[in-house]
Amino acid sequence: MALEVSVDADKCMGSGNCSFWAPGAFDLNDDGVAEVVDLDAVPEEKILLAAQGCPTQAITVTRDGQRLAP
Amino acid sequence: MRTITVVGASLAGLRAAEALRQKGFDGTITVVGAESRLPYDRPPLSKQVLAGEWGVDRVQLRDEERYGELDLDLRLGVRATGLDVAASTVALADGTTVLFDGLVIATGASPRVLPGMPDMPGLFTLRTLDDAIGLSDAVGRPGCRVVVVGAGFIGSEVAATCHRRGATVTVLEALPVPLARVLGGEMGKVCGQLHVDEGVDLRCGVGVAAVEGDERVERVVLSDGRKIDADVVVVGVGVSPATAWLDGSGLALRDGVLCDDRCFAAGSAGRIVAAGDVARWHNPWLGADMRVEHWTNAAEQGDHAAKNLLAGPDAAEPYAPVPFFWSDQYDVKIQYVGHSAPDDEIALVHGSPADRKFVVLYGRDGRLTGALAFSRPRQLMTYRRLLAEGASWETALAQEVG
């Protein structure tokens, strides 16, 4: 079962931590808000690291309905 | 390892506990915290909490459900008072001891205070949620006059938030230019100008001789003899790593718990790691020992150090991050990545300081050493990657960031 990842744009503060830890999976748009780009770009552990490393807990990761992060 | 104890129940400690479970550790994890609250997030304290916009619930790092999943032995509201490495025990302020096979030290740092200053109502430092709530209540009174001592990042955020709340704010900075030791003189001036432009009274090159008042703060006496009336004084002159409880433990303490490049405390035989504000470790990225007092490092090092503890010294991996921090002041998001020296060369590569939107690079000896951005997070990310790769100054200058 693949990971399901969402970014709450209202919570995102543009730290860029997610795009740094999981480059290719996340990127910042022109407004400095994180977006999901391609979850297959990095290993799952990096996606989790990115979500746990979000300063505002804006990234939610679930698998099969179970929340893995934050 | 069957029992791992984490001393410090803030971001680094929480992330350590999470990392242990993520790696499949199913033994006992005891987390000791001096504060009685569940782990909470500190960056909002000088911003949304001080502004009165966010309550206690909003700053919780994890919800109750998550703690259930993590299955932690939480010992909150009790301070660690000592470490016996040979006996593998941590002594707590309530007289009990905790036995450990592995230990994570994540006790953070404590705000410095002004020497000889009496503790009196109206005089604040800002580190804990209780500090922030108390300060927020005080600043919310109509016509409040606030003096902030120290124009570092915390002091500047406090000044910005108090100003936005309608307080009359004066910022005192001992150095001729704020933040010069971190960002260099030129960029320090740009940061200081934010206060001036917003109508905050920034006074540089002045020290504080005394804080006076009968029953509470009434005025600040400057080193040049002048006086500023004040209802609230916030001291933001930096922090010291919280290592007093480790005195006599045999661990090497040098402005922090001295660690190797894998976050193992020196002389701990691979059983003790340190993470966050309290840890001074050898950062291979920099090629030097360093201690970092910022959110991203606490999060990342807590995770990394705990995984190394579990893996053991032979399998542990070096911790080589590029330091990164941010500060929100007025409408500006300041972000910095790297580790530059105050006299490094600088180059403006994007935007303009006058617009409060720009990126400036720092370089030395042909290498990129740092990057500073005002409200340009996406552009800064390019340089964060270049810094991680050890890019040359020339490569950095040639980079297109749009």
Coordinates of C-alpha atoms in Angstrom, one line a residue:
Chain A
M1 CA 0.0 0.0 0.0
A2 CA 1.5 3.3 -1.0
L3 CA 1.8 6.3 1.2
E4 CA -0.7 9.0 1.1
V5 CA 0.7 12.5 1.7
S6 CA -1.0 15.8 2.0
V7 CA 0.3 19.3 2.7
D8 CA -1.9 21.8 4.6
A9 CA -1.1 25.0 2.8
D10 CA -2.5 27.2 5.6
K11 CA -0.1 25.6 8.1
C12 CA 3.0 25.6 5.8
M13 CA 5.5 28.3 6.8
G14 CA 7.9 27.7 4.0
S15 CA 10.9 26.3 5.9
G16 CA 11.7 24.2 2.9
N17 CA 12.7 21.4 5.2
C18 CA 10.6 18.9 3.3
S19 CA 12.1 19.8 -0.1
F20 CA 15.5 19.6 1.5
W21 CA 15.1 16.2 3.1
A22 CA 12.9 14.7 0.3
P23 CA 14.0 16.5 -2.8
G24 CA 11.8 15.7 -5.8
A25 CA 9.0 14.5 -3.5
F26 CA 8.3 18.0 -2.2
D27 CA 9.0 21.4 -3.6
L28 CA 8.2 25.0 -2.7
N29 CA 6.0 27.0 -5.1
D30 CA 6.5 30.6 -5.9
D31 CA 4.7 31.6 -2.7
G32 CA 7.0 29.6 -0.6
V33 CA 4.4 27.0 0.1
A34 CA 5.3 23.3 0.0
E35 CA 3.6 21.0 -2.6
V36 CA 3.8 17.3 -3.2
V37 CA 5.5 16.6 -6.5
D38 CA 6.5 13.0 -6.9
L39 CA 6.4 10.6 -3.9
D40 CA 8.4 8.0 -5.8
A41 CA 11.4 10.3 -6.1
V42 CA 12.8 9.3 -2.7
P43 CA 12.6 6.3 -0.3
E44 CA 9.6 6.2 2.1
E45 CA 11.9 6.9 5.0
K46 CA 12.8 10.3 3.6
I47 CA 9.1 11.2 3.2
L48 CA 8.6 10.3 6.9
L49 CA 11.6 12.4 7.8
A50 CA 10.2 15.3 5.8
A51 CA 6.8 15.1 7.5
Q52 CA 8.3 14.7 11.0
G53 CA 10.7 17.5 10.2
C54 CA 8.0 20.0 9.3
P55 CA 8.2 22.8 11.8
T56 CA 4.4 23.4 11.6
Q57 CA 3.2 19.8 11.2
A58 CA 1.7 20.7 7.9
I59 CA 2.5 17.4 6.3
T60 CA 0.3 14.4 7.0
V61 CA 1.4 10.9 6.0
T62 CA -1.0 7.9 6.1
R63 CA -0.9 4.4 4.8
D64 CA -4.1 2.4 4.5
G65 CA -5.9 4.9 6.6
Q66 CA -3.3 4.7 9.4
R67 CA -1.5 7.9 10.3
L68 CA 2.3 7.6 10.2
A69 CA 3.2 11.3 10.7
P70 CA 3.1 13.7 12.3
Chain B
M1 CA 19.4 -2.5 24.7
R2 CA 16.2 -2.9 26.6
T3 CA 15.8 0.4 28.4
I4 CA 16.5 3.8 26.8
T5 CA 16.1 7.0 28.8
V6 CA 15.7 10.3 27.2
V7 CA 16.4 13.3 29.4
G8 CA 14.6 16.4 28.0
A9 CA 11.0 16.4 26.8
S10 CA 11.1 19.0 24.1
L11 CA 11.6 18.7 20.4
A12 CA 14.9 16.8 20.4
G13 CA 13.8 14.4 23.1
L14 CA 10.5 13.7 21.4
R15 CA 12.1 13.1 18.0
A16 CA 14.6 10.8 19.6
A17 CA 11.8 8.7 21.1
E18 CA 9.9 8.7 17.8
A19 CA 13.1 7.5 16.0
L20 CA 13.6 4.6 18.4
R21 CA 10.1 3.3 17.8
Q22 CA 10.4 3.9 14.1
K23 CA 13.4 1.7 14.1
G24 CA 11.5 -1.0 15.8
F25 CA 12.8 -0.6 19.4
D26 CA 10.2 -2.2 21.6
G27 CA 11.9 -1.8 25.0
T28 CA 11.1 0.8 27.6
I29 CA 11.5 4.4 26.7
T30 CA 11.5 6.7 29.7
V31 CA 11.3 10.4 28.9
V32 CA 12.1 12.8 31.7
G33 CA 11.0 16.5 31.4
A34 CA 11.5 19.3 33.9
E35 CA 8.3 21.0 32.8
S36 CA 5.0 19.4 33.6
R37 CA 3.6 19.9 30.1
L38 CA 3.7 17.5 27.2
P39 CA 6.3 18.4 24.6
Y40 CA 5.5 21.6 22.8
D41 CA 6.9 23.7 20.0
R42 CA 9.0 26.8 20.9
P43 CA 9.1 28.9 17.7
P44 CA 5.5 30.1 18.1
L45 CA 6.2 31.3 21.7
S46 CA 7.7 34.6 20.5
K47 CA 5.1 35.0 17.8
Q48 CA 1.6 33.5 17.8
V49 CA 1.5 32.7 21.6
L50 CA 3.0 36.1 22.5
A51 CA 0.6 37.7 20.1
G52 CA -2.3 36.1 22.0
E53 CA -3.4 34.3 18.9
W54 CA -2.6 30.7 19.8
G55 CA -3.4 28.9 23.0
V56 CA -1.7 26.0 24.7
D57 CA -3.4 23.3 22.6
R58 CA -2.1 24.7 19.3
V59 CA 1.6 24.4 20.3
Q60 CA 1.5 20.7 21.3
L61 CA 4.0 18.8 19.2
R62 CA 2.0 15.6 19.2
D63 CA -1.6 14.7 20.2
E64 CA -2.6 12.2 22.9
E65 CA -3.2 9.5 20.4
R66 CA 0.4 9.7 19.2
Y67 CA 1.7 9.3 22.7
G68 CA -0.4 6.2 23.1
E69 CA 1.2 4.7 20.0
L70 CA 4.7 5.7 21.2
D71 CA 4.1 3.9 24.5
L72 CA 6.4 6.2 26.5
D73 CA 7.1 6.2 30.2
L74 CA 6.7 9.9 30.6
R75 CA 8.1 11.5 33.7
L76 CA 7.1 15.1 33.4
G77 CA 7.5 17.9 35.9
V78 CA 10.6 16.3 37.4
R79 CA 14.1 17.6 36.7
A80 CA 17.1 15.3 36.2
T81 CA 19.7 16.2 38.9
G82 CA 22.6 13.9 38.2
L83 CA 24.1 11.2 36.0
D84 CA 26.1 8.2 37.2
V85 CA 27.7 6.8 34.1
A86 CA 29.3 3.7 35.8
A87 CA 26.0 2.7 37.5
S88 CA 23.9 3.7 34.4
T89 CA 21.5 5.8 36.4
V90 CA 19.9 9.2 36.1
A91 CA 18.9 10.8 39.4
L92 CA 15.7 12.8 39.4
A93 CA 14.7 15.7 41.6
D94 CA 12.0 13.7 43.3
G95 CA 14.6 11.4 44.8
T96 CA 14.0 8.5 42.4
T97 CA 16.6 7.1 39.9
V98 CA 16.1 5.8 36.4
L99 CA 18.2 2.9 35.1
F100 CA 19.3 2.9 31.5
D101 CA 21.0 0.8 28.9
G102 CA 21.2 3.8 26.5
L103 CA 20.8 7.5 27.3
V104 CA 19.8 10.5 25.1
I105 CA 20.7 13.8 26.6
A106 CA 18.4 16.5 25.3
T107 CA 18.1 19.0 28.1
G108 CA 18.3 22.0 25.8
A109 CA 19.4 25.4 27.1
S110 CA 18.4 28.0 29.6
P111 CA 18.1 31.8 29.0
R112 CA 21.0 33.9 30.2
V113 CA 20.0 36.6 32.6
L114 CA 21.6 40.0 33.3
P115 CA 24.2 39.8 36.0
G116 CA 23.1 41.1 39.4
M117 CA 19.6 41.7 38.2
P118 CA 16.9 40.9 40.8
D119 CA 14.0 38.8 39.8
M120 CA 10.9 41.1 39.9
P121 CA 7.5 41.2 38.3
G122 CA 7.7 42.6 34.8
L123 CA 11.1 41.2 34.1
F124 CA 11.0 38.3 31.7
T125 CA 13.1 35.9 29.7
L126 CA 11.4 33.8 27.1
R127 CA 12.0 30.1 26.9
T128 CA 9.0 28.2 28.1
L129 CA 5.3 28.3 27.3
D130 CA 4.7 29.7 30.8
D131 CA 7.1 32.5 30.1
A132 CA 5.3 33.3 26.9
I133 CA 1.8 33.2 28.5
G134 CA 3.0 35.5 31.3
L135 CA 4.7 37.9 28.9
S136 CA 1.6 37.9 26.6
D137 CA -0.7 38.8 29.5
A138 CA 1.7 41.6 30.6
V139 CA 2.1 43.1 27.1
G140 CA -1.6 43.0 26.5
R141 CA -2.3 45.7 29.0
P142 CA -3.1 49.0 27.2
G143 CA -0.3 51.4 26.8
C144 CA 2.3 48.9 27.8
R145 CA 5.9 50.1 27.5
V146 CA 8.3 47.3 26.6
V147 CA 12.1 47.3 26.7
V148 CA 13.8 44.4 25.0
V149 CA 17.4 43.8 26.0
G150 CA 19.2 42.1 23.1
A151 CA 18.5 42.5 19.4
G152 CA 19.2 38.9 18.5
F153 CA 16.6 36.7 16.8
I154 CA 14.4 36.1 19.9
G155 CA 14.7 39.7 21.1
S156 CA 13.8 40.9 17.6
E157 CA 10.8 38.6 17.3
V158 CA 9.6 39.7 20.7
A159 CA 10.0 43.3 19.7
A160 CA 8.1 42.8 16.5
T161 CA 5.2 41.0 18.1
C162 CA 4.9 43.5 21.0
H163 CA 4.9 46.3 18.5
R164 CA 2.2 44.7 16.5
R165 CA 0.2 44.4 19.7
G166 CA 0.3 48.2 20.2
A167 CA 3.0 48.3 22.8
T168 CA 5.7 51.0 22.8
V169 CA 8.9 49.1 22.2
T170 CA 12.5 50.0 22.7
V171 CA 15.2 47.5 21.8
L172 CA 18.6 47.8 23.4
E173 CA 21.6 46.1 21.7
A174 CA 25.1 46.1 23.3
L175 CA 26.8 45.7 19.9
P176 CA 27.1 48.6 17.4
V177 CA 25.1 46.5 14.9
P178 CA 22.5 43.8 15.7
L179 CA 23.3 40.2 14.7
A180 CA 26.7 41.2 13.3
R181 CA 28.4 38.1 14.8
V182 CA 26.0 35.9 12.9
L183 CA 25.2 37.8 9.7
G184 CA 28.0 40.2 9.4
G185 CA 27.8 44.0 9.8
E186 CA 26.1 44.8 6.5
M187 CA 23.3 42.3 6.8
G188 CA 23.0 43.0 10.6
K189 CA 22.2 46.6 9.6
V190 CA 19.5 45.4 7.2
C191 CA 17.9 43.4 10.0
G192 CA 18.1 46.3 12.4
Q193 CA 16.5 48.6 9.9
L194 CA 13.4 46.5 10.0
H195 CA 12.8 47.7 13.6
V196 CA 13.5 51.3 12.7
D197 CA 11.2 51.2 9.6
E198 CA 8.4 49.8 11.7
G199 CA 8.7 52.5 14.3
V200 CA 10.5 50.6 17.0
D201 CA 13.2 52.5 18.9
L202 CA 16.4 50.5 18.3
R203 CA 19.4 51.7 20.3
C204 CA 22.7 50.0 19.6
G205 CA 26.0 50.2 21.4
V206 CA 24.3 50.6 24.8
G207 CA 24.4 48.3 27.8
V208 CA 22.0 48.0 30.7
A209 CA 23.3 49.2 34.1
A210 CA 20.1 48.3 36.1
V211 CA 16.5 47.5 36.0
E212 CA 14.7 49.5 38.7
G213 CA 11.4 49.5 40.4
D214 CA 9.8 49.3 43.8
E215 CA 7.6 46.3 43.6
R216 CA 7.8 45.7 39.9
V217 CA 9.7 46.9 36.8
E218 CA 9.5 50.7 36.4
R219 CA 12.5 51.7 34.4
V220 CA 15.8 50.6 32.7
V221 CA 19.0 52.5 33.5
L222 CA 21.4 52.4 30.6
S223 CA 25.2 52.2 30.8
D224 CA 25.4 55.9 29.8
G225 CA 23.1 56.9 32.7
R226 CA 20.0 57.6 30.7
K227 CA 16.7 56.0 31.8
I228 CA 13.8 54.5 29.9
D229 CA 10.5 54.0 31.6
A230 CA 9.2 50.5 31.2
D231 CA 6.3 48.2 32.3
V232 CA 7.9 45.1 30.9
V233 CA 11.6 44.2 30.3
V234 CA 12.4 41.2 28.2
V235 CA 15.9 39.9 28.4
G236 CA 17.0 38.1 25.2
V237 CA 20.8 37.9 25.6
G238 CA 21.2 34.3 24.5
V239 CA 21.1 30.9 26.2
S240 CA 23.5 28.5 28.0
P241 CA 23.3 24.8 27.5
A242 CA 21.6 23.0 30.4
T243 CA 24.4 20.9 31.6
A244 CA 24.6 21.7 35.3
W245 CA 23.0 18.3 36.2
L246 CA 26.0 16.6 34.4
D247 CA 28.7 18.3 36.6
G248 CA 30.8 15.6 38.1
S249 CA 29.4 12.9 35.8
G250 CA 32.7 12.5 34.0
L251 CA 31.2 13.5 30.7
A252 CA 33.2 16.2 28.9
L253 CA 31.4 19.5 29.1
R254 CA 32.6 22.3 26.9
D255 CA 29.8 24.8 26.4
G256 CA 27.6 21.8 25.9
V257 CA 28.0 18.0 26.0
L258 CA 31.0 17.3 23.9
C259 CA 30.2 14.6 21.3
D260 CA 32.0 12.9 18.4
D261 CA 30.7 13.2 14.8
R262 CA 28.0 10.5 15.5
C263 CA 26.6 12.4 18.5
F264 CA 28.1 10.0 21.1
A265 CA 29.1 11.8 24.2
A266 CA 32.9 11.7 24.6
G267 CA 33.9 8.8 26.9
S268 CA 30.5 7.3 27.0
A269 CA 31.5 4.0 25.4
G270 CA 28.7 4.3 22.8
R271 CA 25.9 4.3 25.4
I272 CA 25.1 8.0 25.6
V273 CA 24.2 10.5 22.9
A274 CA 23.3 14.1 23.0
A275 CA 21.1 16.2 20.7
G276 CA 19.7 19.6 20.3
D277 CA 20.8 22.9 22.0
V278 CA 22.8 21.0 24.6
A279 CA 25.0 19.0 22.2
R280 CA 28.4 20.2 21.0
W281 CA 29.4 17.7 18.3
H282 CA 32.0 17.4 15.6
N283 CA 30.1 18.4 12.4
P284 CA 31.9 16.8 9.4
W285 CA 30.2 19.2 7.1
L286 CA 32.0 22.1 8.9
G287 CA 35.0 20.1 9.9
A288 CA 34.7 21.6 13.4
D289 CA 32.9 21.2 16.7
M290 CA 29.7 23.2 16.9
R291 CA 26.6 23.7 18.9
V292 CA 23.3 24.8 17.3
E293 CA 20.3 26.4 19.0
H294 CA 17.7 26.1 16.3
W295 CA 14.6 24.1 15.7
T296 CA 15.7 22.2 12.6
N297 CA 18.8 20.9 14.4
A298 CA 16.9 19.8 17.5
A299 CA 14.5 17.8 15.3
E300 CA 17.1 16.3 13.0
Q301 CA 19.8 15.6 15.6
G302 CA 17.2 14.1 18.0
D303 CA 16.3 11.6 15.3
H304 CA 19.8 11.0 14.1
A305 CA 21.4 10.6 17.6
A306 CA 18.7 8.1 18.7
K307 CA 19.2 6.0 15.6
N308 CA 22.9 5.9 16.2
L309 CA 22.4 4.9 19.8
L310 CA 20.3 2.0 18.7
A311 CA 22.7 1.1 15.9
G312 CA 25.7 1.1 18.1
P313 CA 29.1 2.8 17.5
D314 CA 30.2 0.5 14.7
A315 CA 27.1 1.0 12.6
A316 CA 26.4 4.6 13.6
E317 CA 26.6 7.3 10.9
P318 CA 28.1 10.8 11.1
Y319 CA 25.8 13.7 11.6
A320 CA 26.7 16.3 9.0
P321 CA 23.9 18.8 8.6
V322 CA 24.1 22.3 7.1
P323 CA 22.7 24.5 9.9
F324 CA 19.5 26.2 9.0
F325 CA 17.2 28.6 10.9
W326 CA 14.4 31.1 10.3
S327 CA 13.0 34.1 12.1
D328 CA 9.7 35.8 11.5
Q329 CA 9.7 39.5 12.2
Y330 CA 6.9 41.9 11.1
D331 CA 6.0 40.6 7.6
V332 CA 9.5 39.3 6.8
K333 CA 10.5 35.7 6.9
I334 CA 14.3 35.7 7.5
Q335 CA 16.0 32.4 6.7
Y336 CA 19.6 31.5 7.0
V337 CA 21.5 28.4 6.0
G338 CA 25.2 27.6 6.4
H339 CA 27.9 28.7 8.8
S340 CA 29.6 31.9 7.7
A341 CA 32.0 34.2 9.6
P342 CA 31.1 37.9 10.1
D343 CA 33.9 39.0 7.8
D344 CA 33.1 36.6 4.9
E345 CA 32.6 38.0 1.5
I346 CA 28.9 38.7 0.6
A347 CA 27.1 39.0 -2.7
L348 CA 23.5 40.0 -3.4
V349 CA 22.2 37.4 -5.9
H350 CA 18.4 38.0 -5.9
G351 CA 16.1 40.9 -5.2
S352 CA 16.8 43.9 -3.1
P353 CA 17.0 44.6 0.7
A354 CA 14.9 47.8 0.1
D355 CA 12.0 45.6 -1.0
R356 CA 12.6 43.2 2.0
K357 CA 12.9 40.4 -0.5
F358 CA 16.3 39.2 -1.4
V359 CA 19.0 36.5 -1.2
V360 CA 22.6 37.2 -0.1
L361 CA 25.4 34.7 -0.3
Y362 CA 28.4 34.4 2.0
G363 CA 31.7 33.0 0.8
R364 CA 35.3 32.5 2.0
D365 CA 38.4 31.0 0.4
G366 CA 36.5 30.2 -2.8
R367 CA 33.7 28.3 -1.0
L368 CA 30.1 29.1 -0.4
T369 CA 29.7 29.4 3.4
G370 CA 26.1 30.6 3.9
A371 CA 23.0 32.2 2.4
L372 CA 20.6 34.6 3.9
A373 CA 17.1 35.3 2.5
F374 CA 14.3 37.7 3.3
S375 CA 11.0 36.2 2.3
R376 CA 12.5 34.1 -0.5
P377 CA 12.2 30.5 0.8
R378 CA 12.2 28.8 -2.6
Q379 CA 15.2 30.6 -3.9
L380 CA 17.1 29.9 -0.6
M381 CA 16.5 26.2 -1.0
T382 CA 18.8 26.1 -4.1
Y383 CA 21.7 27.4 -2.0
R384 CA 20.8 25.0 0.9
R385 CA 21.5 22.2 -1.5
L386 CA 24.6 23.8 -2.9
L387 CA 25.9 24.2 0.7
A388 CA 25.3 20.6 1.5
E389 CA 27.2 19.6 -1.6
G390 CA 30.1 21.9 -0.6
A391 CA 29.8 24.1 -3.7
S392 CA 32.4 26.6 -4.7
W393 CA 31.8 30.4 -4.5
E394 CA 31.9 30.5 -8.3
T395 CA 29.3 27.8 -8.8
A396 CA 27.0 29.5 -6.3
L397 CA 27.3 32.9 -8.0
A398 CA 26.6 31.3 -11.4
Q399 CA 23.4 29.6 -10.1
E400 CA 20.1 30.8 -11.6
V401 CA 17.4 31.0 -9.1
G402 CA 14.7 32.9 -10.9

